[in-house]
Short mmCIF file of the C-alpha atoms (twelve columns), coordinates in Angstrom:
data_MODEL
# 
_entry.id   MODEL 
# 
loop_
_atom_site.group_PDB 
_atom_site.id 
_atom_site.type_symbol 
_atom_site.label_atom_id 
_atom_site.label_alt_id 
_atom_site.label_comp_id 
_atom_site.label_asym_id 
_atom_site.label_seq_id 
_atom_site.Cartn_x 
_atom_site.Cartn_y 
_atom_site.Cartn_z 
_atom_site.pdbx_PDB_model_num 
ATOM 1   C CA . UNK A 1   200.573 -71.677  -277.601 1 
ATOM 2   C CA . UNK A 2   201.999 -75.222  -277.137 1 
ATOM 3   C CA . UNK A 3   205.051 -74.000  -275.206 1 
ATOM 4   C CA . UNK A 4   202.740 -71.924  -272.986 1 
ATOM 5   C CA . UNK A 5   200.622 -74.886  -272.210 1 
ATOM 6   C CA . UNK A 6   203.810 -77.135  -271.381 1 
ATOM 7   C CA . UNK A 7   204.971 -74.331  -269.135 1 
ATOM 8   C CA . UNK A 8   201.589 -74.263  -267.089 1 
ATOM 9   C CA . UNK A 9   201.194 -77.816  -266.864 1 
ATOM 10  C CA . UNK A 10  204.788 -78.237  -265.574 1 
ATOM 11  C CA . UNK A 11  204.031 -75.589  -262.846 1 
ATOM 12  C CA . UNK A 12  200.926 -77.347  -261.914 1 
ATOM 13  C CA . UNK A 13  202.858 -80.783  -261.740 1 
ATOM 14  C CA . UNK A 14  205.610 -79.390  -259.606 1 
ATOM 15  C CA . UNK A 15  202.832 -77.655  -257.402 1 
ATOM 16  C CA . UNK A 16  201.220 -80.914  -257.061 1 
ATOM 17  C CA . UNK A 17  204.367 -82.868  -256.340 1 
ATOM 18  C CA . UNK A 18  205.194 -80.289  -253.755 1 
ATOM 19  C CA . UNK A 19  201.856 -80.737  -251.875 1 
ATOM 20  C CA . UNK A 20  201.914 -84.595  -252.172 1 
ATOM 21  C CA . UNK A 21  205.542 -84.719  -250.574 1 
ATOM 22  C CA . UNK A 22  204.653 -82.077  -247.794 1 
ATOM 23  C CA . UNK A 23  201.588 -84.738  -246.918 1 
ATOM 24  C CA . UNK A 24  203.380 -88.201  -247.493 1 
ATOM 25  C CA . UNK A 25  206.717 -87.401  -245.736 1 
ATOM 26  C CA . UNK A 26  205.223 -86.940  -242.063 1 
ATOM 27  C CA . UNK A 27  203.319 -90.415  -243.104 1 
ATOM 28  C CA . UNK A 28  206.663 -92.194  -244.260 1 
ATOM 29  C CA . UNK A 29  208.557 -90.448  -241.160 1 
ATOM 30  C CA . UNK A 30  206.215 -92.020  -239.052 1 
ATOM 31  C CA . UNK A 31  206.412 -95.678  -240.308 1 
ATOM 32  C CA . UNK A 32  209.912 -95.343  -240.614 1 
ATOM 33  C CA . UNK A 33  210.343 -94.423  -236.727 1 
ATOM 34  C CA . UNK A 34  207.782 -97.205  -235.812 1 
ATOM 35  C CA . UNK A 35  210.054 -99.847  -237.653 1 
ATOM 36  C CA . UNK A 36  213.270 -98.897  -235.402 1 
ATOM 37  C CA . UNK A 37  214.784 -99.708  -232.347 1 
ATOM 38  C CA . UNK A 38  214.834 -96.781  -229.542 1 
ATOM 39  C CA . UNK A 39  218.713 -97.065  -229.515 1 
ATOM 40  C CA . UNK A 40  218.577 -96.857  -233.539 1 
ATOM 41  C CA . UNK A 41  216.503 -93.805  -233.233 1 
ATOM 42  C CA . UNK A 42  218.260 -92.141  -230.305 1 
ATOM 43  C CA . UNK A 43  221.322 -92.113  -232.589 1 
ATOM 44  C CA . UNK A 44  220.073 -90.358  -235.784 1 
ATOM 45  C CA . UNK A 45  216.043 -89.355  -235.344 1 
ATOM 46  C CA . UNK A 46  215.759 -88.466  -238.929 1 
ATOM 47  C CA . UNK A 47  217.567 -91.355  -240.641 1 
ATOM 48  C CA . UNK A 48  216.479 -94.398  -242.036 1 
ATOM 49  C CA . UNK A 49  216.691 -97.400  -239.951 1 
ATOM 50  C CA . UNK A 50  219.517 -99.886  -240.056 1 
ATOM 51  C CA . UNK A 51  217.466 -102.686 -239.720 1 
ATOM 52  C CA . UNK A 52  213.349 -102.951 -239.755 1 
ATOM 53  C CA . UNK A 53  212.059 -104.615 -236.607 1 
ATOM 54  C CA . UNK A 54  208.363 -104.845 -235.500 1 
ATOM 55  C CA . UNK A 55  209.142 -104.963 -231.562 1 
ATOM 56  C CA . UNK A 56  206.974 -102.041 -231.004 1 
ATOM 57  C CA . UNK A 57  203.880 -103.358 -232.566 1 
ATOM 58  C CA . UNK A 58  204.311 -106.396 -230.261 1 
ATOM 59  C CA . UNK A 59  204.796 -104.601 -227.183 1 
ATOM 60  C CA . UNK A 60  201.767 -102.663 -228.035 1 
ATOM 61  C CA . UNK A 61  199.689 -105.795 -228.667 1 
ATOM 62  C CA . UNK A 62  200.945 -107.926 -226.137 1 
ATOM 63  C CA . UNK A 63  201.112 -105.323 -222.985 1 
ATOM 64  C CA . UNK A 64  198.520 -102.819 -223.974 1 
ATOM 65  C CA . UNK A 65  195.236 -104.848 -224.115 1 
ATOM 66  C CA . UNK A 66  194.559 -103.761 -227.855 1 
ATOM 67  C CA . UNK A 67  192.317 -106.605 -228.609 1 
ATOM 68  C CA . UNK A 68  190.048 -105.050 -226.010 1 
ATOM 69  C CA . UNK A 69  189.947 -101.558 -227.389 1 
ATOM 70  C CA . UNK A 70  189.434 -102.663 -230.802 1 
ATOM 71  C CA . UNK A 71  186.362 -104.927 -229.349 1 
ATOM 72  C CA . UNK A 72  185.296 -101.560 -227.661 1 
ATOM 73  C CA . UNK A 73  185.935 -99.448  -230.698 1 
ATOM 74  C CA . UNK A 74  183.914 -102.171 -233.254 1 
ATOM 75  C CA . UNK A 75  180.928 -101.913 -230.778 1 
ATOM 76  C CA . UNK A 76  180.581 -98.454  -229.981 1 
ATOM 77  C CA . UNK A 77  181.469 -97.093  -233.557 1 
ATOM 78  C CA . UNK A 78  179.783 -99.563  -235.557 1 
ATOM 79  C CA . UNK A 79  176.451 -99.482  -233.752 1 
ATOM 80  C CA . UNK A 80  176.729 -95.681  -233.393 1 
ATOM 81  C CA . UNK A 81  177.302 -95.384  -236.983 1 
ATOM 82  C CA . UNK A 82  174.300 -97.582  -238.252 1 
ATOM 83  C CA . UNK A 83  172.007 -96.139  -235.651 1 
ATOM 84  C CA . UNK A 84  173.027 -92.511  -236.806 1 
ATOM 85  C CA . UNK A 85  172.686 -93.414  -240.484 1 
ATOM 86  C CA . UNK A 86  169.393 -94.791  -240.244 1 
ATOM 87  C CA . UNK A 87  167.682 -91.856  -238.412 1 
ATOM 88  C CA . UNK A 88  169.354 -89.638  -240.348 1 
ATOM 89  C CA . UNK A 89  168.173 -91.471  -243.407 1 
ATOM 90  C CA . UNK A 90  164.682 -91.523  -242.644 1 
ATOM 91  C CA . UNK A 91  164.570 -87.929  -241.294 1 
ATOM 92  C CA . UNK A 92  166.368 -86.455  -244.424 1 
ATOM 93  C CA . UNK A 93  164.058 -88.121  -246.826 1 
ATOM 94  C CA . UNK A 94  161.125 -87.263  -244.922 1 
ATOM 95  C CA . UNK A 95  162.198 -83.411  -244.693 1 
ATOM 96  C CA . UNK A 96  163.319 -83.536  -248.243 1 
ATOM 97  C CA . UNK A 97  160.322 -85.222  -250.131 1 
ATOM 98  C CA . UNK A 98  157.308 -84.592  -247.825 1 
ATOM 99  C CA . UNK A 99  155.735 -81.540  -246.603 1 
ATOM 100 C CA . UNK A 100 153.917 -81.798  -243.105 1 
ATOM 101 C CA . UNK A 101 153.211 -79.217  -240.530 1 
ATOM 102 C CA . UNK A 102 156.475 -78.402  -238.640 1 
ATOM 103 C CA . UNK A 103 159.057 -79.571  -240.999 1 
ATOM 104 C CA . UNK A 104 160.537 -76.443  -241.571 1 
ATOM 105 C CA . UNK A 105 160.791 -75.939  -237.488 1 
ATOM 106 C CA . UNK A 106 162.316 -79.336  -237.478 1 
ATOM 107 C CA . UNK A 107 164.608 -78.595  -240.464 1 
ATOM 108 C CA . UNK A 108 165.929 -75.302  -238.528 1 
ATOM 109 C CA . UNK A 109 166.226 -77.139  -235.021 1 
ATOM 110 C CA . UNK A 110 168.604 -79.366  -236.681 1 
ATOM 111 C CA . UNK A 111 170.537 -76.532  -238.044 1 
ATOM 112 C CA . UNK A 112 170.686 -74.554  -234.438 1 
ATOM 113 C CA . UNK A 113 172.084 -77.841  -232.629 1 
ATOM 114 C CA . UNK A 114 174.840 -77.982  -235.308 1 
ATOM 115 C CA . UNK A 115 175.701 -74.270  -234.404 1 
ATOM 116 C CA . UNK A 116 176.238 -75.139  -230.822 1 
ATOM 117 C CA . UNK A 117 179.889 -75.537  -229.949 1 
ATOM 118 C CA . UNK A 118 180.417 -79.174  -228.406 1 
ATOM 119 C CA . UNK A 119 182.436 -77.916  -225.588 1 
ATOM 120 C CA . UNK A 120 179.324 -76.376  -223.735 1 
ATOM 121 C CA . UNK A 121 177.556 -79.608  -223.987 1 
ATOM 122 C CA . UNK A 122 179.997 -81.424  -222.017 1 
ATOM 123 C CA . UNK A 123 178.709 -80.515  -218.683 1 
ATOM 124 C CA . UNK A 124 174.999 -81.269  -219.445 1 
ATOM 125 C CA . UNK A 125 175.738 -84.288  -221.195 1 
ATOM 126 C CA . UNK A 126 177.906 -85.498  -218.460 1 
ATOM 127 C CA . UNK A 127 175.337 -85.067  -215.520 1 
ATOM 128 C CA . UNK A 128 172.500 -86.642  -217.782 1 
ATOM 129 C CA . UNK A 129 174.619 -89.817  -218.473 1 
ATOM 130 C CA . UNK A 130 175.430 -90.014  -214.670 1 
ATOM 131 C CA . UNK A 131 171.886 -89.541  -213.533 1 
ATOM 132 C CA . UNK A 132 171.113 -92.830  -215.631 1 
ATOM 133 C CA . UNK A 133 174.180 -94.558  -214.386 1 
ATOM 134 C CA . UNK A 134 175.963 -94.559  -217.883 1 
ATOM 135 C CA . UNK A 135 179.570 -92.903  -217.150 1 
ATOM 136 C CA . UNK A 136 181.853 -95.629  -217.424 1 
ATOM 137 C CA . UNK A 137 179.669 -97.888  -219.773 1 
ATOM 138 C CA . UNK A 138 179.982 -97.961  -223.571 1 
ATOM 139 C CA . UNK A 139 176.223 -97.379  -224.006 1 
ATOM 140 C CA . UNK A 140 176.743 -93.954  -222.667 1 
ATOM 141 C CA . UNK A 141 179.460 -92.928  -225.099 1 
ATOM 142 C CA . UNK A 142 177.118 -94.632  -228.243 1 
ATOM 143 C CA . UNK A 143 174.144 -92.018  -226.951 1 
ATOM 144 C CA . UNK A 144 176.597 -89.345  -227.096 1 
ATOM 145 C CA . UNK A 145 177.692 -90.171  -230.737 1 
ATOM 146 C CA . UNK A 146 174.387 -90.876  -232.066 1 
ATOM 147 C CA . UNK A 147 172.932 -87.825  -230.897 1 
ATOM 148 C CA . UNK A 148 175.930 -85.681  -232.032 1 
ATOM 149 C CA . UNK A 149 175.858 -86.930  -235.672 1 
ATOM 150 C CA . UNK A 150 172.144 -87.135  -235.925 1 
ATOM 151 C CA . UNK A 151 171.754 -83.254  -237.108 1 
ATOM 152 C CA . UNK A 152 174.454 -83.027  -239.236 1 
ATOM 153 C CA . UNK A 153 173.189 -86.274  -240.815 1 
ATOM 154 C CA . UNK A 154 169.838 -85.041  -241.419 1 
ATOM 155 C CA . UNK A 155 170.789 -81.804  -242.735 1 
ATOM 156 C CA . UNK A 156 173.630 -83.404  -244.912 1 
ATOM 157 C CA . UNK A 157 170.857 -86.184  -246.362 1 
ATOM 158 C CA . UNK A 158 168.426 -83.515  -246.852 1 
ATOM 159 C CA . UNK A 159 170.222 -82.010  -249.546 1 
ATOM 160 C CA . UNK A 160 171.298 -85.490  -250.961 1 
ATOM 161 C CA . UNK A 161 167.557 -86.503  -251.212 1 
ATOM 162 C CA . UNK A 162 166.593 -83.167  -252.438 1 
ATOM 163 C CA . UNK A 163 168.515 -84.334  -255.693 1 
ATOM 164 C CA . UNK A 164 166.568 -87.446  -256.669 1 
ATOM 165 C CA . UNK A 165 163.788 -86.490  -259.028 1 
ATOM 166 C CA . UNK A 166 160.356 -86.132  -257.954 1 
ATOM 167 C CA . UNK A 167 159.085 -87.386  -261.245 1 
ATOM 168 C CA . UNK A 168 160.420 -90.923  -259.981 1 
ATOM 169 C CA . UNK A 169 159.083 -90.859  -256.445 1 
ATOM 170 C CA . UNK A 170 155.601 -89.523  -257.947 1 
ATOM 171 C CA . UNK A 171 155.639 -92.554  -260.646 1 
ATOM 172 C CA . UNK A 172 156.509 -94.956  -257.759 1 
ATOM 173 C CA . UNK A 173 153.382 -93.538  -255.524 1 
ATOM 174 C CA . UNK A 174 151.195 -93.816  -258.352 1 
ATOM 175 C CA . UNK A 175 151.853 -97.413  -258.356 1 
ATOM 176 C CA . UNK A 176 150.972 -97.681  -254.763 1 
ATOM 177 C CA . UNK A 177 154.613 -97.576  -253.284 1 
ATOM 178 C CA . UNK A 178 154.415 -96.360  -249.948 1 
ATOM 179 C CA . UNK A 179 156.907 -94.309  -247.524 1 
ATOM 180 C CA . UNK A 180 159.438 -97.405  -246.854 1 
ATOM 181 C CA . UNK A 181 159.376 -98.756  -250.337 1 
ATOM 182 C CA . UNK A 182 159.889 -95.589  -252.106 1 
ATOM 183 C CA . UNK A 183 162.800 -94.931  -249.659 1 
ATOM 184 C CA . UNK A 184 164.618 -98.321  -249.831 1 
ATOM 185 C CA . UNK A 185 163.760 -98.828  -253.413 1 
ATOM 186 C CA . UNK A 186 164.299 -95.663  -254.977 1 
ATOM 187 C CA . UNK A 187 165.867 -93.075  -252.739 1 
ATOM 188 C CA . UNK A 188 168.489 -95.078  -251.129 1 
ATOM 189 C CA . UNK A 189 170.002 -96.521  -254.462 1 
ATOM 190 C CA . UNK A 190 169.903 -92.970  -255.842 1 
ATOM 191 C CA . UNK A 191 171.217 -91.327  -252.961 1 
ATOM 192 C CA . UNK A 192 174.131 -94.159  -252.557 1 
ATOM 193 C CA . UNK A 193 177.135 -91.725  -252.892 1 
ATOM 194 C CA . UNK A 194 175.896 -89.233  -250.512 1 
ATOM 195 C CA . UNK A 195 175.343 -91.886  -247.658 1 
ATOM 196 C CA . UNK A 196 178.544 -93.603  -248.257 1 
ATOM 197 C CA . UNK A 197 180.163 -90.044  -247.741 1 
ATOM 198 C CA . UNK A 198 178.413 -89.378  -244.585 1 
ATOM 199 C CA . UNK A 199 179.260 -92.640  -243.395 1 
ATOM 200 C CA . UNK A 200 183.089 -91.954  -243.985 1 
ATOM 201 C CA . UNK A 201 182.799 -88.649  -242.308 1 
ATOM 202 C CA . UNK A 202 181.112 -90.029  -239.284 1 
ATOM 203 C CA . UNK A 203 183.226 -92.850  -239.118 1 
ATOM 204 C CA . UNK A 204 186.176 -90.538  -239.289 1 
ATOM 205 C CA . UNK A 205 184.851 -88.342  -236.750 1 
ATOM 206 C CA . UNK A 206 184.107 -90.932  -234.410 1 
ATOM 207 C CA . UNK A 207 187.187 -92.892  -234.664 1 
ATOM 208 C CA . UNK A 208 189.355 -89.946  -234.069 1 
ATOM 209 C CA . UNK A 209 187.225 -88.562  -230.995 1 
ATOM 210 C CA . UNK A 210 189.045 -88.065  -227.901 1 
ATOM 211 C CA . UNK A 211 187.254 -85.813  -225.751 1 
ATOM 212 C CA . UNK A 212 183.874 -87.636  -224.558 1 
ATOM 213 C CA . UNK A 213 185.606 -91.098  -225.072 1 
ATOM 214 C CA . UNK A 214 188.017 -89.777  -222.320 1 
ATOM 215 C CA . UNK A 215 185.318 -88.571  -220.154 1 
ATOM 216 C CA . UNK A 216 182.653 -91.095  -220.395 1 
ATOM 217 C CA . UNK A 217 184.883 -93.878  -220.399 1 
ATOM 218 C CA . UNK A 218 187.657 -93.004  -217.797 1 
ATOM 219 C CA . UNK A 219 188.313 -96.744  -216.997 1 
ATOM 220 C CA . UNK A 220 191.599 -97.957  -219.223 1 
ATOM 221 C CA . UNK A 221 189.880 -101.442 -219.450 1 
ATOM 222 C CA . UNK A 222 186.722 -99.721  -221.368 1 
ATOM 223 C CA . UNK A 223 188.540 -97.240  -223.578 1 
ATOM 224 C CA . UNK A 224 188.430 -97.317  -227.295 1 
ATOM 225 C CA . UNK A 225 191.351 -97.914  -229.576 1 
ATOM 226 C CA . UNK A 226 192.404 -94.151  -230.299 1 
ATOM 227 C CA . UNK A 227 192.166 -92.925  -226.768 1 
ATOM 228 C CA . UNK A 228 194.187 -95.953  -225.707 1 
ATOM 229 C CA . UNK A 229 196.953 -95.383  -228.310 1 
ATOM 230 C CA . UNK A 230 196.933 -91.773  -227.570 1 
ATOM 231 C CA . UNK A 231 197.298 -92.319  -224.049 1 
ATOM 232 C CA . UNK A 232 200.789 -94.072  -224.897 1 
ATOM 233 C CA . UNK A 233 201.935 -90.608  -226.319 1 
ATOM 234 C CA . UNK A 234 201.504 -89.135  -223.044 1 
ATOM 235 C CA . UNK A 235 203.169 -91.909  -220.607 1 
ATOM 236 C CA . UNK A 236 206.104 -93.057  -223.035 1 
ATOM 237 C CA . UNK A 237 207.350 -89.658  -224.947 1 
ATOM 238 C CA . UNK A 238 210.864 -90.735  -224.630 1 
ATOM 239 C CA . UNK A 239 210.026 -93.960  -226.465 1 
ATOM 240 C CA . UNK A 240 209.491 -92.305  -229.725 1 
ATOM 241 C CA . UNK A 241 209.291 -95.606  -231.862 1 
ATOM 242 C CA . UNK A 242 206.447 -97.063  -229.480 1 
ATOM 243 C CA . UNK A 243 204.324 -93.565  -230.144 1 
ATOM 244 C CA . UNK A 244 204.858 -94.003  -233.787 1 
ATOM 245 C CA . UNK A 245 203.678 -97.379  -233.757 1 
ATOM 246 C CA . UNK A 246 200.827 -96.582  -231.714 1 
ATOM 247 C CA . UNK A 247 200.185 -93.546  -234.783 1 
ATOM 248 C CA . UNK A 248 200.379 -96.123  -237.451 1 
ATOM 249 C CA . UNK A 249 198.100 -98.437  -236.195 1 
ATOM 250 C CA . UNK A 250 195.577 -95.849  -235.294 1 
ATOM 251 C CA . UNK A 251 195.906 -94.215  -238.735 1 
ATOM 252 C CA . UNK A 252 195.939 -97.207  -241.013 1 
ATOM 253 C CA . UNK A 253 191.983 -98.148  -240.934 1 
ATOM 254 C CA . UNK A 254 191.293 -94.237  -241.514 1 
ATOM 255 C CA . UNK A 255 193.635 -94.455  -244.557 1 
ATOM 256 C CA . UNK A 256 192.297 -97.781  -246.055 1 
ATOM 257 C CA . UNK A 257 188.779 -96.700  -245.634 1 
ATOM 258 C CA . UNK A 258 189.510 -93.173  -247.381 1 
ATOM 259 C CA . UNK A 259 191.382 -94.969  -250.119 1 
ATOM 260 C CA . UNK A 260 188.570 -97.498  -250.947 1 
ATOM 261 C CA . UNK A 261 185.606 -94.679  -250.730 1 
ATOM 262 C CA . UNK A 262 187.688 -92.007  -252.658 1 
ATOM 263 C CA . UNK A 263 185.516 -92.246  -255.720 1 
ATOM 264 C CA . UNK A 264 182.201 -91.954  -253.477 1 
ATOM 265 C CA . UNK A 265 183.697 -88.957  -251.572 1 
ATOM 266 C CA . UNK A 266 184.306 -86.833  -254.982 1 
ATOM 267 C CA . UNK A 267 180.486 -87.992  -256.103 1 
ATOM 268 C CA . UNK A 268 178.896 -87.200  -252.657 1 
ATOM 269 C CA . UNK A 269 180.097 -84.219  -251.104 1 
ATOM 270 C CA . UNK A 270 178.936 -81.901  -253.869 1 
ATOM 271 C CA . UNK A 271 175.331 -83.605  -253.645 1 
ATOM 272 C CA . UNK A 272 175.308 -83.542  -250.119 1 
ATOM 273 C CA . UNK A 273 176.397 -79.973  -249.810 1 
ATOM 274 C CA . UNK A 274 173.678 -78.615  -252.619 1 
ATOM 275 C CA . UNK A 275 170.913 -76.437  -252.202 1 
ATOM 276 C CA . UNK A 276 168.352 -77.854  -250.157 1 
# 
């Protein structure tokens, strides 16, 4: 029995190591490539660098206005994420814990919007933003991100808040707690893992989004960080170290965020996808 268990554990360990290697090797390769000179890379694309250099990062920072792109990203993603979470949390809590006329219709309307492919909304959204002169401006992209993230946010947090015990909320109402008191002091602390999970998922979606970011902000000076760095790959495909440095800059915030919030993701995803 012990021999069988040891063999099983060995097989599982080897399988996990294989998955880890296939996941980490591309990241390792990109980091190594970003720290090489173009001449060194052209001699041996898959070898280790003869010496490490940060020239590609200096070129990106000094010549491609990454400070402006980073500022635009913080404004758009930060405000869009905060607004989406606030409205999604309030709506999800109301749909989960309050029975009012039209609640089921509202809930199904959010689900119906989620089923629509985002590609079919491109032209209507662009025409609507053009009518209000929002194309080429940061608020235009913010409205798109907020509007496209709220339906899933409400769906996700409705399931999350449904897991909060009704007995606690009923006791709070008996003590005189209203909607907002119950929401902020009871529901939010109990659903913190689910809200954190949603925040991470929506941040990753907005950070990596390119289609609307390119379409609504065509001016290079108004670009967000990820689209600005992605355009470098199209213009400088022969300079792979520069492209690799751009990939590293793009991926670093997401990797740090995932590492810091991994325990919340493990707890929050099952809660947010539970029965509603």
